Amino acid sequence: LVVMLLSLVMLLPLVQRPLIGLGQLLLRPCIGIEARLANRQLLRHAGRTSLTIGVLFVAVSTGLGLANSVLDNVNDVRRWYRETIVGDFFVRAAMPDMESGTTATVPQIVGEELLQVPGIDEIATIRFVSVKVDEEQAIAVATGLPRAARRNTPRSYSAFSPPPGEQILLGSVLAQRLGKKVGDTVTLETVTGPLPLPIAAVSNDYVSGGLTIHMNIELARRLLNVEGVDAYVIRSNRQNLPTLE
């Protein structure tokens, strides 16, 4: 792209005369004399004109490219936020550490009490654990399927539901570092030793810089001896939100 951009700048002296003439023709009905004078002035100092056009072209194209890149990143983060961990409220003991993603655990009895609060439709659990995957340090995000209030039955919760069984979902950055794709296996250090696990999906993730591995909470409890809950994700219908706030 850089070579193409510089090549276009180098080609400007070859096309500036016909382009300037075209500009004069377009402006002649409005400003006839001024257009002819501007045309002569630009062609008389062809080197200065080429340099000015080249600098403006590089500046504008670079600015547009950077703006599009920033907007793409912002939209990607917003889409990830809307689809990854979806909830109206998050109940946790403390703010998570921005570097490791870990935080103080919440007693599981809190979840039983939350299910009895009027206005709450369902809750899900999240647990962050530091793990080693193929010798890479990562964060395991253990997600529990939500339970509906007063029914206590599992329900689908979001587009980022935990993979079923012993499958895992790999963060995009971790997958890139390990050179892994869907269908491959990674070796997870568990309480009983290294264990190969199949990759069900690879997804963009901004938790811990994308160095994440997502799994079902039951699998995490069995393989990593995970206890407690880092956060309860609460969902409610819009009519009950004011009362819960």
Coordinates of N, CA and C in Angstrom, one line a residue:
L1 N 0.8 -1.2 0.0 CA 0.0 0.0 0.0 C 0.9 1.3 0.0
V2 N 2.0 1.2 0.8 CA 2.9 2.4 0.8 C 3.5 2.6 -0.6
V3 N 3.9 1.5 -1.2 CA 4.5 1.6 -2.6 C 3.5 2.2 -3.6
M4 N 2.2 1.7 -3.5 CA 1.2 2.2 -4.4 C 0.9 3.6 -4.2
L5 N 0.9 4.0 -2.9 CA 0.7 5.5 -2.6 C 1.8 6.3 -3.1
L6 N 3.1 5.9 -2.9 CA 4.2 6.7 -3.5 C 4.2 6.7 -5.0
S7 N 3.8 5.6 -5.6 CA 3.7 5.5 -7.1 C 2.7 6.5 -7.6
L8 N 1.6 6.6 -7.0 CA 0.6 7.6 -7.4 C 1.1 9.0 -7.3
V9 N 1.8 9.3 -6.3 CA 2.4 10.6 -6.1 C 3.4 10.9 -7.2
M10 N 4.2 9.9 -7.6 CA 5.2 10.1 -8.7 C 4.6 10.2 -10.0
L11 N 3.3 9.7 -10.2 CA 2.6 9.8 -11.5 C 1.9 11.2 -11.6
L12 N 1.8 12.0 -10.6 CA 1.1 13.2 -10.6 C 1.6 14.2 -11.7
P13 N 3.0 14.3 -11.9 CA 3.4 15.3 -13.0 C 2.9 14.9 -14.4
L14 N 2.6 13.6 -14.6 CA 2.2 13.2 -15.9 C 0.7 13.5 -16.2
V15 N -0.1 13.6 -15.1 CA -1.5 13.8 -15.3 C -2.0 15.1 -14.8
Q16 N -1.1 15.9 -14.2 CA -1.6 17.2 -13.7 C -2.0 18.2 -14.8
R17 N -1.4 18.2 -16.0 CA -1.7 19.1 -17.0 C -3.2 18.9 -17.5
P18 N -3.5 17.6 -17.9 CA -4.9 17.4 -18.4 C -5.9 17.6 -17.2
L19 N -5.6 17.3 -16.0 CA -6.5 17.5 -14.9 C -6.7 18.9 -14.6
I20 N -5.7 19.7 -14.6 CA -5.8 21.2 -14.4 C -6.6 21.8 -15.5
G21 N -6.4 21.3 -16.8 CA -7.2 21.8 -17.9 C -8.7 21.5 -17.7
L22 N -9.0 20.3 -17.2 CA -10.4 19.9 -16.9 C -11.0 20.8 -15.9
G23 N -10.2 21.1 -14.8 CA -10.7 22.0 -13.8 C -11.0 23.3 -14.3
Q24 N -10.2 23.8 -15.3 CA -10.4 25.1 -15.8 C -11.8 25.1 -16.6
L25 N -12.0 24.0 -17.4 CA -13.2 24.0 -18.2 C -14.5 23.9 -17.3
L26 N -14.4 23.2 -16.1 CA -15.5 23.2 -15.2 C -15.8 24.5 -14.5
L27 N -14.7 25.3 -14.3 CA -14.8 26.6 -13.6 C -15.1 27.8 -14.5
R28 N -14.8 27.6 -15.8 CA -14.9 28.7 -16.7 C -16.3 29.3 -16.7
P29 N -17.5 28.6 -16.7 CA -18.8 29.2 -16.7 C -19.0 30.2 -15.5
C30 N -18.3 29.9 -14.4 CA -18.5 30.6 -13.1 C -17.5 31.8 -13.0
I31 N -16.2 31.4 -13.2 CA -15.1 32.4 -13.1 C -14.2 32.2 -14.3
G32 N -14.5 32.8 -15.4 CA -13.8 32.5 -16.6 C -12.4 33.1 -16.5
I33 N -12.2 34.4 -16.3 CA -10.8 35.0 -16.3 C -10.0 34.4 -15.2
E34 N -10.6 34.3 -14.0 CA -9.8 33.8 -12.9 C -9.4 32.3 -13.1
A35 N -10.2 31.5 -13.7 CA -9.9 30.1 -14.0 C -8.7 30.0 -15.0
R36 N -8.7 30.9 -16.0 CA -7.6 30.9 -17.0 C -6.3 31.3 -16.3
L37 N -6.4 32.3 -15.4 CA -5.2 32.8 -14.7 C -4.6 31.7 -13.8
A38 N -5.5 31.1 -13.1 CA -5.1 30.0 -12.2 C -4.5 28.9 -13.0
N39 N -5.0 28.5 -14.1 CA -4.5 27.4 -15.0 C -3.1 27.8 -15.4
R40 N -2.8 29.0 -15.8 CA -1.5 29.4 -16.3 C -0.5 29.4 -15.1
Q41 N -0.9 29.9 -14.0 CA -0.1 30.0 -12.8 C 0.4 28.6 -12.4
L42 N -0.6 27.6 -12.3 CA -0.2 26.3 -11.9 C 0.7 25.6 -12.9
L43 N 0.5 25.8 -14.2 CA 1.3 25.1 -15.2 C 2.7 25.8 -15.3
R44 N 2.8 27.1 -15.0 CA 4.0 27.8 -15.0 C 5.0 27.3 -14.0
H45 N 4.5 26.9 -12.8 CA 5.3 26.4 -11.7 C 4.9 24.9 -11.4
A46 N 5.2 24.1 -12.4 CA 4.8 22.7 -12.4 C 5.4 21.9 -11.2
G47 N 6.6 22.2 -10.9 CA 7.3 21.5 -9.8 C 6.6 21.8 -8.5
R48 N 6.3 23.1 -8.2 CA 5.7 23.4 -7.0 C 4.2 22.9 -6.9
T49 N 3.6 22.9 -8.1 CA 2.2 22.3 -8.1 C 2.2 20.9 -7.8
S50 N 3.1 20.1 -8.4 CA 3.2 18.7 -8.2 C 3.5 18.4 -6.7
L51 N 4.4 19.1 -6.1 CA 4.7 18.9 -4.7 C 3.5 19.2 -3.8
T52 N 2.8 20.3 -4.1 CA 1.6 20.7 -3.3 C 0.6 19.6 -3.4
I53 N 0.3 19.2 -4.6 CA -0.8 18.1 -4.8 C -0.3 16.8 -4.1
G54 N 0.9 16.5 -4.2 CA 1.4 15.2 -3.6 C 1.3 15.2 -2.1
V55 N 1.7 16.4 -1.5 CA 1.6 16.4 0.0 C 0.1 16.4 0.4
L56 N -0.8 17.1 -0.3 CA -2.2 17.1 0.1 C -2.8 15.7 -0.1
F57 N -2.4 15.0 -1.2 CA -2.9 13.7 -1.5 C -2.5 12.7 -0.4
V58 N -1.2 12.7 0.0 CA -0.7 11.8 1.0 C -1.4 12.1 2.4
A59 N -1.5 13.4 2.7 CA -2.1 13.8 4.0 C -3.6 13.4 4.1
V60 N -4.4 13.6 3.0 CA -5.8 13.3 3.0 C -6.0 11.8 3.0
S61 N -5.2 11.0 2.2 CA -5.4 9.6 2.1 C -5.0 8.9 3.4
T62 N -3.9 9.4 4.0 CA -3.5 8.9 5.3 C -4.5 9.1 6.4
G63 N -5.0 10.4 6.4 CA -6.1 10.7 7.4 C -7.3 9.9 7.3
L64 N -7.8 9.7 6.0 CA -9.0 8.8 5.8 C -8.7 7.4 6.2
G65 N -7.5 6.9 5.9 CA -7.2 5.5 6.2 C -7.1 5.3 7.7
L66 N -6.5 6.3 8.5 CA -6.4 6.2 9.9 C -7.8 6.3 10.5
A67 N -8.7 7.2 10.0 CA -10.0 7.3 10.6 C -10.8 6.1 10.4
N68 N -10.7 5.5 9.2 CA -11.5 4.2 9.0 C -11.0 3.1 9.9
S69 N -9.7 3.0 10.1 CA -9.1 2.0 11.0 C -9.6 2.2 12.4
V70 N -9.6 3.5 12.9 CA -10.1 3.7 14.3 C -11.6 3.4 14.4
L71 N -12.4 3.8 13.4 CA -13.8 3.5 13.4 C -14.1 2.0 13.4
D72 N -13.3 1.2 12.6 CA -13.5 -0.2 12.5 C -13.2 -0.9 13.9
N73 N -12.1 -0.4 14.5 CA -11.7 -0.9 15.9 C -12.8 -0.6 16.9
V74 N -13.3 0.6 16.9 CA -14.3 1.0 17.8 C -15.6 0.1 17.6
N75 N -16.0 0.0 16.4 CA -17.2 -0.8 16.1 C -17.0 -2.3 16.5
D76 N -15.8 -2.8 16.3 CA -15.5 -4.2 16.7 C -15.6 -4.4 18.2
V77 N -15.1 -3.4 18.9 CA -15.1 -3.5 20.4 C -16.6 -3.4 20.9
R78 N -17.3 -2.5 20.3 CA -18.7 -2.3 20.7 C -19.6 -3.6 20.4
R79 N -19.3 -4.2 19.2 CA -20.0 -5.5 18.9 C -19.6 -6.6 19.8
W80 N -18.3 -6.6 20.1 CA -17.9 -7.7 21.1 C -18.6 -7.4 22.5
Y81 N -18.7 -6.2 22.9 CA -19.3 -5.9 24.2 C -20.8 -6.3 24.2
R82 N -21.5 -6.1 23.1 CA -22.9 -6.4 23.0 C -23.1 -7.9 23.0
E83 N -22.2 -8.7 22.4 CA -22.5 -10.1 22.2 C -21.7 -11.0 23.2
T84 N -20.7 -10.6 23.9 CA -19.9 -11.5 24.6 C -20.5 -11.8 26.0
I85 N -20.5 -10.9 26.9 CA -21.1 -11.1 28.2 C -22.3 -10.2 28.4
V86 N -23.5 -10.7 28.0 CA -24.7 -9.8 27.9 C -25.4 -9.8 29.3
G87 N -25.7 -8.7 29.8 CA -26.5 -8.6 31.0 C -26.9 -7.2 31.3
D88 N -27.9 -7.0 32.2 CA -28.3 -5.7 32.6 C -27.5 -5.2 33.9
F89 N -27.2 -6.2 34.7 CA -26.4 -5.9 35.9 C -25.3 -6.9 36.2
F90 N -24.2 -6.5 36.8 CA -23.1 -7.4 37.2 C -22.9 -7.3 38.6
V91 N -23.0 -8.4 39.4 CA -22.8 -8.4 40.8 C -21.5 -9.0 41.1
R92 N -20.5 -8.3 41.7 CA -19.2 -8.8 42.0 C -18.7 -8.2 43.3
A93 N -17.7 -8.8 43.9 CA -17.2 -8.3 45.1 C -16.3 -7.1 44.9
A94 N -15.5 -7.1 43.8 CA -14.6 -6.0 43.6 C -14.4 -5.9 42.1
M95 N -13.9 -4.7 41.6 CA -13.5 -4.6 40.2 C -12.4 -5.5 39.9
P96 N -12.4 -6.1 38.7 CA -11.3 -7.1 38.3 C -10.1 -6.3 38.0
D97 N -8.9 -7.0 38.2 CA -7.6 -6.5 37.8 C -7.5 -6.3 36.3
M98 N -7.2 -5.1 35.9 CA -7.1 -4.8 34.4 C -6.1 -5.6 33.7
E99 N -5.1 -6.1 34.4 CA -4.0 -6.9 33.7 C -4.3 -8.3 33.6
S100 N -4.7 -8.9 34.7 CA -5.0 -10.4 34.8 C -6.4 -10.7 34.6
G101 N -7.4 -9.8 34.8 CA -8.8 -10.1 34.7 C -9.4 -10.8 35.9
T102 N -8.6 -11.1 36.9 CA -9.0 -11.8 38.1 C -9.6 -10.8 39.1
T103 N -10.4 -11.3 40.0 CA -11.0 -10.5 41.0 C -11.4 -11.3 42.2
A104 N -11.9 -10.7 43.3 CA -12.3 -11.4 44.5 C -13.6 -12.2 44.2
T105 N -13.7 -13.4 44.7 CA -14.8 -14.3 44.4 C -16.0 -13.9 45.3
V106 N -17.2 -14.2 44.8 CA -18.5 -14.0 45.4 C -19.0 -15.4 45.9
P107 N -19.5 -15.5 47.1 CA -20.1 -16.8 47.6 C -21.2 -17.2 46.7
Q108 N -21.3 -18.5 46.5 CA -22.4 -19.0 45.6 C -23.8 -18.8 46.2
I109 N -23.8 -18.7 47.5 CA -25.1 -18.5 48.2 C -25.8 -17.2 47.7
V110 N -24.9 -16.2 47.2 CA -25.4 -14.9 46.7 C -26.3 -15.2 45.5
G111 N -25.9 -16.2 44.7 CA -26.8 -16.5 43.5 C -28.1 -17.0 43.8
E112 N -28.2 -17.8 44.9 CA -29.5 -18.3 45.3 C -30.4 -17.1 45.8
E113 N -29.8 -16.2 46.5 CA -30.5 -15.0 47.0 C -31.0 -14.1 45.9
L114 N -30.1 -14.0 44.9 CA -30.5 -13.1 43.7 C -31.7 -13.7 43.0
L115 N -31.8 -15.0 42.9 CA -32.9 -15.6 42.2 C -34.2 -15.3 42.8
Q116 N -34.2 -15.0 44.1 CA -35.5 -14.7 44.8 C -35.8 -13.2 44.7
V117 N -35.0 -12.3 44.1 CA -35.3 -10.9 44.1 C -36.3 -10.7 43.0
P118 N -37.4 -10.0 43.3 CA -38.5 -9.7 42.3 C -37.9 -8.9 41.2
G119 N -38.2 -9.2 39.9 CA -37.8 -8.4 38.8 C -36.6 -9.1 38.0
I120 N -35.9 -10.0 38.7 CA -34.8 -10.7 38.0 C -35.3 -11.9 37.2
D121 N -35.0 -12.0 36.0 CA -35.5 -13.1 35.1 C -34.6 -14.3 35.2
E122 N -33.3 -14.0 35.0 CA -32.3 -15.1 35.1 C -30.9 -14.5 35.4
I123 N -30.0 -15.4 35.9 CA -28.7 -15.1 36.2 C -27.7 -16.1 35.6
A124 N -26.5 -15.7 35.3 CA -25.5 -16.5 34.8 C -24.2 -16.2 35.7
T125 N -23.3 -17.1 35.7 CA -22.0 -17.0 36.4 C -20.8 -16.9 35.6
I126 N -19.8 -16.2 36.0 CA -18.5 -16.1 35.3 C -17.4 -16.2 36.3
R127 N -16.4 -17.0 35.9 CA -15.2 -17.2 36.8 C -14.0 -17.0 35.9
F128 N -13.0 -16.2 36.3 CA -11.7 -16.0 35.6 C -10.6 -16.7 36.4
V129 N -9.9 -17.5 35.7 CA -8.8 -18.3 36.3 C -7.5 -18.2 35.4
S130 N -6.4 -18.0 36.1 CA -5.1 -18.0 35.3 C -4.7 -19.4 35.0
V131 N -4.4 -19.7 33.8 CA -4.0 -21.0 33.3 C -2.9 -21.0 32.4
K132 N -2.3 -22.1 32.1 CA -1.2 -22.3 31.1 C -1.7 -23.2 29.9
V133 N -1.7 -22.6 28.7 CA -2.1 -23.3 27.5 C -1.0 -23.4 26.6
D134 N -0.5 -24.7 26.3 CA 0.6 -24.9 25.4 C 1.8 -23.9 25.8
E135 N 2.1 -23.9 27.1 CA 3.2 -23.1 27.6 C 3.0 -21.6 27.6
E136 N 1.8 -21.2 27.1 CA 1.4 -19.7 27.1 C 0.5 -19.4 28.3
Q137 N 0.8 -18.3 29.0 CA 0.0 -17.9 30.1 C -1.3 -17.3 29.6
A138 N -2.5 -17.7 30.1 CA -3.7 -17.2 29.6 C -4.7 -17.1 30.7
I139 N -5.9 -16.6 30.4 CA -7.0 -16.5 31.3 C -8.1 -17.4 30.9
A140 N -8.5 -18.3 31.7 CA -9.7 -19.2 31.4 C -10.9 -18.5 31.9
V141 N -11.9 -18.3 31.0 CA -13.2 -17.7 31.3 C -14.2 -18.8 31.4
A142 N -14.6 -19.2 32.6 CA -15.5 -20.2 32.9 C -16.9 -19.6 33.0
T143 N -17.8 -20.0 32.1 CA -19.2 -19.4 32.1 C -20.2 -20.5 32.4
G144 N -21.1 -20.2 33.3 CA -22.2 -21.1 33.6 C -23.5 -20.7 32.9
L145 N -24.2 -21.7 32.4 CA -25.5 -21.4 31.7 C -26.4 -20.7 32.7
P146 N -27.2 -19.8 32.3 CA -28.1 -19.0 33.2 C -29.2 -19.9 33.8
R147 N -29.6 -19.5 34.9 CA -30.8 -20.2 35.6 C -31.9 -19.1 35.7
A148 N -33.1 -19.6 35.3 CA -34.2 -18.7 35.4 C -34.8 -18.6 36.8
A149 N -35.1 -17.4 37.2 CA -35.7 -17.2 38.5 C -37.0 -17.9 38.7
R150 N -37.1 -18.6 39.8 CA -38.3 -19.3 40.3 C -38.5 -20.6 39.5
R151 N -37.7 -20.9 38.5 CA -37.8 -22.1 37.7 C -36.5 -23.0 37.9
N152 N -35.4 -22.3 38.0 CA -34.1 -22.9 38.3 C -33.7 -23.9 37.2
T153 N -34.0 -23.6 36.0 CA -33.7 -24.4 34.8 C -32.7 -23.7 33.9
P154 N -31.8 -24.4 33.3 CA -30.8 -23.8 32.4 C -31.5 -23.2 31.1
R155 N -31.0 -22.0 30.7 CA -31.6 -21.4 29.5 C -30.4 -20.8 28.7
S156 N -30.6 -20.7 27.4 CA -29.6 -20.0 26.6 C -29.5 -18.6 27.0
Y157 N -28.3 -18.0 27.0 CA -28.2 -16.7 27.6 C -27.7 -15.7 26.6
S158 N -26.7 -16.0 25.8 CA -26.1 -15.0 24.9 C -25.5 -15.7 23.7
A159 N -25.0 -14.9 22.7 CA -24.3 -15.4 21.6 C -22.9 -16.0 22.0
F160 N -22.5 -15.8 23.2 CA -21.2 -16.2 23.7 C -21.4 -17.3 24.8
S161 N -22.3 -18.2 24.6 CA -22.5 -19.3 25.5 C -21.3 -20.2 25.6
P162 N -21.0 -20.8 26.7 CA -19.8 -21.6 26.8 C -19.9 -22.8 25.9
P163 N -18.8 -23.3 25.4 CA -18.8 -24.5 24.5 C -19.3 -25.7 25.3
P164 N -20.0 -26.6 24.7 CA -20.5 -27.8 25.4 C -19.4 -28.8 25.7
G165 N -19.6 -29.6 26.7 CA -18.7 -30.7 27.0 C -17.3 -30.3 27.2
E166 N -16.3 -31.0 26.6 CA -14.9 -30.7 26.8 C -14.3 -29.9 25.7
Q167 N -15.1 -29.2 25.0 CA -14.7 -28.3 23.9 C -14.4 -26.9 24.5
I168 N -13.5 -26.2 23.9 CA -13.2 -24.8 24.4 C -13.2 -23.8 23.2
L169 N -13.4 -22.6 23.6 CA -13.3 -21.5 22.6 C -12.0 -20.7 22.9
L170 N -11.3 -20.4 21.9 CA -10.0 -19.8 22.0 C -10.1 -18.3 21.6
G171 N -9.5 -17.4 22.4 CA -9.4 -16.0 22.0 C -8.5 -15.9 20.8
S172 N -8.8 -14.9 20.0 CA -8.1 -14.7 18.7 C -6.6 -14.5 18.8
V173 N -6.2 -13.7 19.8 CA -4.8 -13.4 20.0 C -4.0 -14.7 20.4
L174 N -4.6 -15.4 21.4 CA -4.0 -16.6 21.8 C -3.9 -17.7 20.7
A175 N -4.9 -17.7 19.9 CA -4.9 -18.7 18.7 C -3.8 -18.3 17.7
Q176 N -3.6 -17.0 17.6 CA -2.6 -16.6 16.6 C -1.2 -16.9 17.2
R177 N -1.0 -16.7 18.5 CA 0.3 -17.0 19.1 C 0.6 -18.5 19.0
L178 N -0.4 -19.3 19.2 CA -0.2 -20.7 19.2 C -0.3 -21.3 17.8
G179 N -0.7 -20.6 16.8 CA -0.9 -21.1 15.5 C -2.0 -22.1 15.4
K180 N -3.1 -21.9 16.1 CA -4.1 -22.9 16.2 C -5.4 -22.4 15.5
K181 N -6.2 -23.3 15.0 CA -7.5 -23.0 14.4 C -8.5 -23.9 14.8
V182 N -9.8 -23.7 14.4 CA -10.9 -24.6 14.7 C -10.6 -26.0 14.3
G183 N -10.8 -27.0 15.2 CA -10.5 -28.4 14.9 C -9.2 -28.9 15.5
D184 N -8.3 -27.9 15.8 CA -7.1 -28.3 16.4 C -7.3 -28.6 17.9
T185 N -6.2 -29.0 18.6 CA -6.3 -29.2 20.0 C -5.2 -28.4 20.7
V186 N -5.5 -28.0 21.9 CA -4.5 -27.3 22.8 C -4.3 -28.1 24.0
T187 N -3.1 -28.0 24.6 CA -2.9 -28.7 25.9 C -3.0 -27.8 27.1
L188 N -4.0 -28.1 27.9 CA -4.3 -27.3 29.1 C -3.7 -28.0 30.3
E189 N -3.0 -27.2 31.2 CA -2.4 -27.7 32.4 C -3.6 -27.7 33.4
T190 N -4.0 -28.9 33.8 CA -5.1 -29.1 34.8 C -4.5 -29.7 36.1
V191 N -5.4 -29.9 37.0 CA -5.0 -30.4 38.4 C -4.5 -31.8 38.3
T192 N -4.8 -32.5 37.2 CA -4.3 -33.9 37.1 C -3.2 -34.0 36.0
G193 N -2.7 -32.9 35.5 CA -1.7 -32.9 34.5 C -2.1 -32.3 33.2
P194 N -1.3 -32.3 32.2 CA -1.6 -31.8 30.8 C -2.8 -32.6 30.2
L195 N -3.7 -31.9 29.6 CA -4.8 -32.5 28.9 C -5.1 -31.8 27.6
P196 N -5.2 -32.6 26.5 CA -5.5 -32.0 25.2 C -7.0 -31.7 25.1
L197 N -7.4 -30.6 24.6 CA -8.8 -30.2 24.5 C -9.0 -29.7 23.0
P198 N -10.1 -30.1 22.4 CA -10.4 -29.6 21.0 C -10.9 -28.2 21.0
I199 N -10.6 -27.5 20.0 CA -11.0 -26.1 19.8 C -12.3 -26.1 19.0
A200 N -13.4 -25.6 19.7 CA -14.7 -25.5 19.0 C -14.8 -24.3 18.1
A201 N -14.2 -23.2 18.6 CA -14.3 -21.9 17.8 C -13.2 -21.0 18.2
V202 N -12.9 -20.0 17.4 CA -11.9 -19.0 17.6 C -12.7 -17.7 17.5
S203 N -12.6 -16.8 18.4 CA -13.4 -15.5 18.4 C -12.5 -14.3 18.8
N204 N -12.8 -13.2 18.3 CA -12.2 -11.9 18.8 C -12.6 -11.7 20.2
D205 N -11.6 -11.4 21.1 CA -11.9 -11.3 22.5 C -10.9 -10.2 23.0
Y206 N -11.5 -9.3 23.9 CA -10.7 -8.2 24.4 C -10.5 -8.4 25.9
V207 N -10.9 -9.5 26.5 CA -10.6 -9.8 27.9 C -9.1 -10.2 27.9
S208 N -8.3 -9.6 28.8 CA -6.9 -9.9 28.9 C -6.2 -9.9 27.6
G209 N -6.5 -9.0 26.8 CA -5.8 -8.8 25.5 C -6.0 -9.9 24.5
G210 N -7.1 -10.7 24.6 CA -7.3 -11.8 23.7 C -6.6 -13.1 24.1
L211 N -5.9 -13.1 25.2 CA -5.2 -14.3 25.6 C -6.1 -15.1 26.5
T212 N -7.2 -15.6 26.0 CA -8.2 -16.3 26.7 C -8.6 -17.6 26.2
I213 N -9.2 -18.4 27.1 CA -9.7 -19.7 26.7 C -11.1 -19.8 27.4
H214 N -12.2 -20.0 26.7 CA -13.5 -20.0 27.3 C -14.0 -21.5 27.4
M215 N -14.6 -21.8 28.5 CA -15.1 -23.1 28.7 C -16.3 -23.1 29.6
N216 N -17.0 -24.3 29.7 CA -18.1 -24.4 30.6 C -17.7 -24.5 32.0
I217 N -18.5 -23.9 32.9 CA -18.1 -23.8 34.3 C -17.9 -25.2 34.9
E218 N -18.7 -26.2 34.5 CA -18.6 -27.6 35.0 C -17.3 -28.2 34.6
L219 N -16.8 -27.9 33.4 CA -15.5 -28.4 32.9 C -14.4 -27.8 33.7
A220 N -14.5 -26.5 34.0 CA -13.5 -25.8 34.7 C -13.4 -26.3 36.1
R221 N -14.6 -26.6 36.7 CA -14.5 -27.1 38.1 C -13.8 -28.5 38.1
R222 N -14.0 -29.3 37.1 CA -13.5 -30.6 37.1 C -12.0 -30.6 36.8
L223 N -11.6 -29.8 35.8 CA -10.2 -29.8 35.4 C -9.3 -28.8 36.2
L224 N -9.9 -27.7 36.6 CA -9.1 -26.7 37.3 C -9.4 -26.5 38.7
N225 N -10.3 -27.3 39.2 CA -10.7 -27.2 40.7 C -11.2 -25.8 41.0
V226 N -12.0 -25.3 40.1 CA -12.5 -23.9 40.3 C -13.6 -23.9 41.3
E227 N -13.6 -22.9 42.2 CA -14.6 -22.8 43.2 C -15.0 -21.3 43.2
G228 N -16.3 -21.0 43.6 CA -16.7 -19.7 43.8 C -17.1 -19.0 42.4
V229 N -17.5 -17.8 42.5 CA -18.0 -17.0 41.3 C -17.3 -15.7 41.4
D230 N -16.8 -15.2 40.2 CA -16.3 -13.9 40.1 C -17.3 -12.8 40.0
A231 N -18.4 -13.2 39.2 CA -19.5 -12.2 38.9 C -20.7 -12.9 38.6
Y232 N -21.8 -12.4 39.0 CA -23.2 -12.8 38.6 C -23.7 -11.9 37.5
V233 N -24.1 -12.4 36.4 CA -24.6 -11.6 35.3 C -26.2 -11.7 35.4
I234 N -26.8 -10.6 35.6 CA -28.3 -10.5 35.8 C -29.0 -10.0 34.6
R235 N -30.0 -10.6 34.2 CA -30.9 -10.2 33.1 C -32.3 -10.0 33.6
S236 N -32.9 -8.9 33.1 CA -34.2 -8.6 33.5 C -34.9 -7.9 32.3
N237 N -36.3 -8.0 32.3 CA -37.0 -7.3 31.2 C -37.0 -5.8 31.5
R238 N -37.2 -5.0 30.5 CA -37.1 -3.5 30.6 C -38.0 -2.9 31.6
Q239 N -39.2 -3.5 31.8 CA -40.2 -3.0 32.7 C -39.7 -3.0 34.1
N240 N -38.9 -4.0 34.5 CA -38.4 -4.2 35.9 C -37.1 -3.5 36.2
L241 N -36.4 -3.0 35.1 CA -35.1 -2.3 35.3 C -35.2 -1.2 36.3
P242 N -36.2 -0.3 36.3 CA -36.2 0.8 37.2 C -36.2 0.4 38.7
T243 N -37.0 -0.7 38.9 CA -37.1 -1.2 40.3 C -35.8 -1.8 40.8
L244 N -35.1 -2.5 39.9 CA -33.8 -3.1 40.3 C -32.7 -2.1 40.5
E245 N -32.8 -1.0 39.8 CA -31.7 0.0 39.9 C -31.8 0.7 41.3

